[in-house]
XYZ file of C-alpha atoms in Angstrom:
356
model
C -129.704 51.772 56.645
C -132.227 51.609 59.370
C -130.137 52.821 62.486
C -127.225 52.662 64.098
C -125.729 50.066 65.207
C -122.625 49.144 67.818
C -120.634 46.483 67.004
C -117.848 44.467 68.850
C -115.690 41.210 68.009
C -112.847 39.578 69.638
C -110.388 37.035 67.161
C -108.070 34.730 67.937
C -105.899 33.567 65.552
C -103.510 30.320 64.267
C -105.583 28.253 67.158
C -104.066 24.795 65.566
C -101.431 26.646 63.772
C -102.584 26.333 59.878
C -103.302 29.621 59.415
C -106.465 29.860 60.935
C -108.753 32.266 61.850
C -111.024 32.044 64.936
C -113.739 34.916 65.606
C -116.846 35.811 68.159
C -119.647 38.783 67.404
C -122.066 40.274 68.612
C -123.636 43.055 67.349
C -126.532 45.837 68.784
C -129.099 47.940 66.244
C -130.913 50.803 68.142
C -134.277 49.239 66.142
C -133.694 46.206 68.359
C -131.919 44.191 66.225
C -128.988 42.035 66.942
C -126.902 39.067 65.841
C -124.816 36.398 67.813
C -122.349 35.068 66.195
C -119.141 32.509 65.576
C -116.685 31.694 62.758
C -113.567 30.025 61.655
C -111.629 30.367 57.778
C -109.137 27.806 57.392
C -107.022 28.724 54.582
C -106.039 24.830 54.367
C -108.328 22.346 54.705
C -108.002 18.119 53.619
C -106.688 19.342 51.025
C -108.232 21.502 49.781
C -107.059 24.594 47.450
C -109.340 27.267 48.052
C -110.432 28.372 52.198
C -112.961 26.416 53.585
C -115.314 28.882 56.340
C -117.958 28.040 58.840
C -119.795 30.419 60.844
C -122.666 29.729 63.490
C -125.543 32.649 64.601
C -128.494 34.251 65.543
C -130.048 36.851 64.864
C -133.347 38.950 65.306
C -134.245 42.065 63.515
C -137.260 44.142 64.349
C -139.416 44.927 60.891
C -142.408 46.875 62.588
C -142.381 49.943 61.796
C -141.805 48.828 58.386
C -143.904 45.264 57.735
C -145.164 44.365 60.564
C -143.120 41.536 61.069
C -140.377 40.166 62.692
C -137.674 37.593 62.401
C -135.723 35.140 64.541
C -133.182 32.987 62.612
C -130.851 30.139 64.135
C -128.836 28.895 61.672
C -124.879 28.285 60.017
C -123.279 29.134 57.033
C -120.875 26.999 54.779
C -117.896 28.957 52.114
C -117.698 25.376 50.288
C -115.417 27.828 47.311
C -114.483 30.774 47.321
C -111.195 32.248 44.687
C -110.815 36.194 43.673
C -114.051 36.232 40.951
C -115.787 33.161 42.300
C -117.689 32.398 45.333
C -120.217 29.175 46.648
C -121.510 28.674 50.361
C -124.477 27.128 51.545
C -126.244 27.897 54.189
C -128.594 26.076 57.016
C -130.929 28.062 59.202
C -134.682 27.618 60.981
C -136.207 31.456 61.142
C -139.662 32.277 62.720
C -141.802 34.980 61.693
C -144.112 36.732 64.791
C -146.674 39.710 64.116
C -146.875 40.765 68.283
C -148.408 43.940 67.045
C -151.203 42.103 66.217
C -151.742 44.398 63.047
C -150.194 42.703 60.209
C -152.144 42.947 56.956
C -153.856 39.466 55.563
C -150.347 38.883 53.236
C -147.901 39.576 56.036
C -149.677 36.663 58.529
C -150.335 34.322 56.055
C -146.337 34.061 56.709
C -145.457 34.356 60.513
C -144.548 31.286 61.618
C -141.525 28.474 61.158
C -139.574 27.549 57.847
C -136.872 26.341 56.729
C -134.236 28.110 54.974
C -131.661 25.083 53.312
C -129.875 27.193 49.795
C -126.721 26.788 48.188
C -125.359 30.542 46.824
C -122.754 31.226 44.008
C -122.131 35.149 43.274
C -119.393 35.559 40.063
C -117.922 39.330 40.676
C -115.072 41.164 39.070
C -114.652 44.569 39.863
C -112.558 47.082 37.771
C -112.943 49.842 38.972
C -109.932 51.914 40.748
C -112.471 52.174 43.629
C -115.100 51.444 45.427
C -115.819 55.150 47.340
C -114.822 56.775 44.731
C -114.668 55.402 40.820
C -113.187 57.207 38.425
C -112.410 55.217 35.869
C -113.285 51.324 35.205
C -116.176 48.382 35.499
C -117.666 46.126 37.777
C -120.420 43.454 37.214
C -121.716 40.633 40.437
C -124.313 37.814 39.314
C -125.901 36.007 42.110
C -128.051 33.262 41.781
C -129.235 31.106 44.667
C -131.579 28.463 45.244
C -133.386 27.183 48.288
C -135.452 24.222 49.097
C -132.465 21.725 48.904
C -133.797 18.839 52.051
C -137.363 17.117 51.745
C -138.575 18.764 54.373
C -142.396 20.624 53.587
C -141.196 23.753 55.841
C -138.515 23.749 54.216
C -138.346 27.097 51.448
C -138.506 26.368 48.088
C -137.040 29.672 45.717
C -134.935 30.914 42.912
C -133.411 33.658 42.903
C -130.945 35.667 40.983
C -129.269 39.250 40.863
C -127.518 41.018 38.875
C -125.735 44.401 39.381
C -123.178 46.136 36.405
C -121.268 49.701 36.455
C -118.957 51.315 34.186
C -117.421 54.586 34.882
C -115.879 57.236 32.289
C -113.581 58.857 33.162
C -113.848 62.765 31.615
C -110.632 64.715 31.844
C -111.044 67.629 33.967
C -111.368 68.091 37.909
C -110.863 64.287 38.024
C -114.156 64.107 37.093
C -115.969 60.742 36.484
C -119.413 59.474 34.964
C -120.677 55.956 36.953
C -123.165 54.929 34.972
C -124.932 51.379 36.836
C -128.227 48.966 35.954
C -129.140 45.829 38.460
C -132.337 44.441 38.211
C -133.163 40.817 40.366
C -136.458 38.354 40.272
C -137.091 35.082 43.245
C -139.984 32.507 41.931
C -140.572 29.536 44.233
C -140.300 26.260 42.457
C -142.647 22.974 42.908
C -145.601 21.678 42.928
C -148.489 25.081 41.270
C -145.396 27.249 41.829
C -147.436 29.680 39.978
C -150.650 30.407 42.466
C -148.277 30.444 46.103
C -145.953 33.613 47.379
C -142.778 34.160 47.432
C -140.863 33.828 50.219
C -141.575 37.990 52.661
C -137.447 37.529 53.608
C -136.089 36.980 50.429
C -137.887 39.045 48.119
C -136.865 42.757 47.323
C -137.875 45.505 49.297
C -135.399 48.764 47.863
C -134.860 52.296 49.451
C -132.955 53.008 52.547
C -130.400 55.254 53.759
C -127.407 54.463 51.681
C -125.421 55.553 48.115
C -126.262 53.391 45.377
C -122.359 54.200 44.419
C -121.343 52.090 46.852
C -124.536 49.128 47.104
C -122.703 46.835 44.482
C -124.671 42.956 44.695
C -127.840 43.926 43.524
C -130.667 46.289 43.265
C -131.324 48.367 46.819
C -130.656 51.877 46.444
C -132.285 55.493 45.659
C -131.420 58.382 46.860
C -134.148 59.819 48.737
C -136.434 57.055 49.155
C -136.622 55.625 53.240
C -136.097 52.620 54.072
C -138.287 49.427 52.743
C -140.105 52.898 51.354
C -141.213 51.486 47.839
C -143.407 48.875 46.031
C -146.457 47.226 46.125
C -148.395 47.571 50.118
C -151.711 46.179 51.687
C -153.395 48.014 54.853
C -152.488 46.914 57.813
C -155.764 45.451 59.929
C -157.747 47.164 61.295
C -157.642 46.958 65.180
C -159.859 48.816 67.895
C -157.665 51.694 69.094
C -157.600 55.673 68.957
C -153.547 55.317 69.203
C -153.215 52.529 65.641
C -153.178 54.860 61.819
C -155.936 54.605 60.156
C -154.115 54.625 56.753
C -151.273 52.565 58.140
C -149.812 50.060 55.415
C -147.577 46.972 55.436
C -144.481 46.904 52.767
C -144.723 43.295 50.777
C -141.810 43.708 48.960
C -141.310 42.431 45.292
C -140.614 39.509 43.220
C -138.727 41.849 40.461
C -136.500 44.544 41.473
C -134.586 46.714 38.743
C -132.562 50.263 39.080
C -130.387 52.270 37.002
C -128.077 55.263 38.015
C -125.679 58.056 36.416
C -122.879 60.328 39.144
C -121.348 62.729 37.969
C -118.806 62.837 40.681
C -116.183 65.796 40.567
C -113.631 67.780 42.705
C -113.742 71.854 44.126
C -112.131 74.334 42.953
C -110.075 74.677 46.740
C -106.884 72.621 47.445
C -107.723 71.877 50.924
C -111.061 69.527 49.880
C -108.883 68.150 47.202
C -105.800 67.208 49.372
C -108.760 65.709 52.037
C -110.561 64.043 49.131
C -114.323 66.061 49.568
C -115.266 66.019 46.410
C -118.548 66.968 44.636
C -121.162 64.818 42.436
C -124.447 65.599 40.881
C -126.951 62.270 40.131
C -130.046 60.688 38.931
C -131.517 57.303 40.199
C -134.740 55.055 38.685
C -135.855 51.588 39.966
C -139.281 50.044 40.682
C -140.114 46.701 42.446
C -143.007 44.598 41.425
C -145.004 41.447 42.288
C -145.075 37.958 40.166
C -146.637 35.216 42.356
C -149.825 34.073 42.823
C -150.010 34.639 39.430
C -149.445 38.656 39.200
C -147.511 38.265 36.645
C -150.565 37.945 34.283
C -151.409 41.977 34.940
C -147.812 43.551 34.206
C -146.532 44.453 31.031
C -143.521 46.460 30.288
C -145.683 49.282 30.077
C -146.842 49.357 33.274
C -143.687 49.032 34.396
C -141.675 51.008 33.514
C -144.562 53.849 33.402
C -144.624 53.136 37.526
C -140.938 53.895 37.938
C -139.830 55.845 41.166
C -136.596 58.859 40.116
C -135.404 61.488 41.486
C -132.323 63.870 41.107
C -130.011 65.845 43.024
C -127.081 67.053 43.687
C -124.081 67.024 47.350
C -120.846 66.531 48.876
C -119.063 63.730 49.205
C -116.848 63.106 52.247
C -114.989 59.272 51.820
C -112.306 57.486 54.094
C -111.101 54.223 53.588
C -113.418 52.746 56.111
C -116.207 54.710 54.986
C -118.291 57.335 52.232
C -120.112 59.985 53.875
C -122.937 61.716 51.777
C -124.254 65.696 52.509
C -127.146 64.979 49.964
C -129.774 67.208 48.798
C -132.540 64.966 46.865
C -135.433 66.256 45.093
C -137.591 63.519 44.204
C -139.388 63.714 40.663
C -141.695 60.863 40.985
C -143.752 58.174 43.882
C -146.810 56.885 44.189
C -149.230 57.645 46.609
C -147.906 54.936 49.940
C -144.148 55.833 49.197
C -142.503 57.125 51.881
C -139.542 59.037 50.079
C -139.016 63.337 50.727
C -137.359 66.166 48.790
C -135.162 67.622 51.429
C -131.290 67.060 52.726
C -129.864 63.832 53.006
C -127.575 62.912 55.311
C -125.559 59.159 54.615
C -123.178 56.470 55.637
C -122.029 53.781 53.591
C -119.553 51.299 53.835
C -117.402 49.500 50.401
C -119.680 46.472 48.892
């Protein structure tokens, strides 16, 4: 959603003779993000009826351009239970947030430093659509519940995070046309003593926008056509420094504790045989979304009316090239509504999206 990435991996199968799969991978993004990880997949372990997975990782992400911080994590993820509809995983990570630029806003500076992530994550998912790249019938639903703070350490992040995503596709019976409707939402909140006056953890918040297709982004509120990565939501001015090259109007995007998005997408075949044979088709779309802050007693200042009035929205038309690996869209987006600090543009967008 932010930049190009180069990835490589090595795999070794059946080391113990039980169908086990071992792998190591390295990924580097041109935005200076990097990840090194190694994992194992065990189809059977100690009589358990479901596979067990384990993965250790080192992760570095650069968010200086959007929110004036860098994130580094070292952790372990354990897949405890997995079926076609249910997934339960435990994550343990030591995370560090830094600001090499020394220009972060006050809210970002309060979050800098070390913390411990110890969380349990449960996902319920069913997808009855006939395709993830070009759905023309069916429905899908995803619900993800995460609880953090499962250790007594005072630096452990204590939060509750809930997401959902619902999709429904209506076939129209001509030109392979279909209407794809979707609505998603999410909320995150700290727990413990004085939870209502404390801020939520910055990396766990919701950030909307990004150069990906909402049709493929099944899982929670993430993307809106026409809005850049972390391109909307609560902002705060960056720290003022005595530097002629500094941007005096620069702001940090802080993310939000509550996010909602909705989409409507009408896809249809073009009247050319070559396009139909290649799966290339057109679509007309509309989307809307918003993100708001609830913590630090901000929930007292929000209402349904204010939230709806500040919804961002866009419409557009485009050409879609679906493949077995990704979905490419060449769209013209028209921004219907945005706020002063939102990063969005009316014009041509080229997006590449993988299946969820």
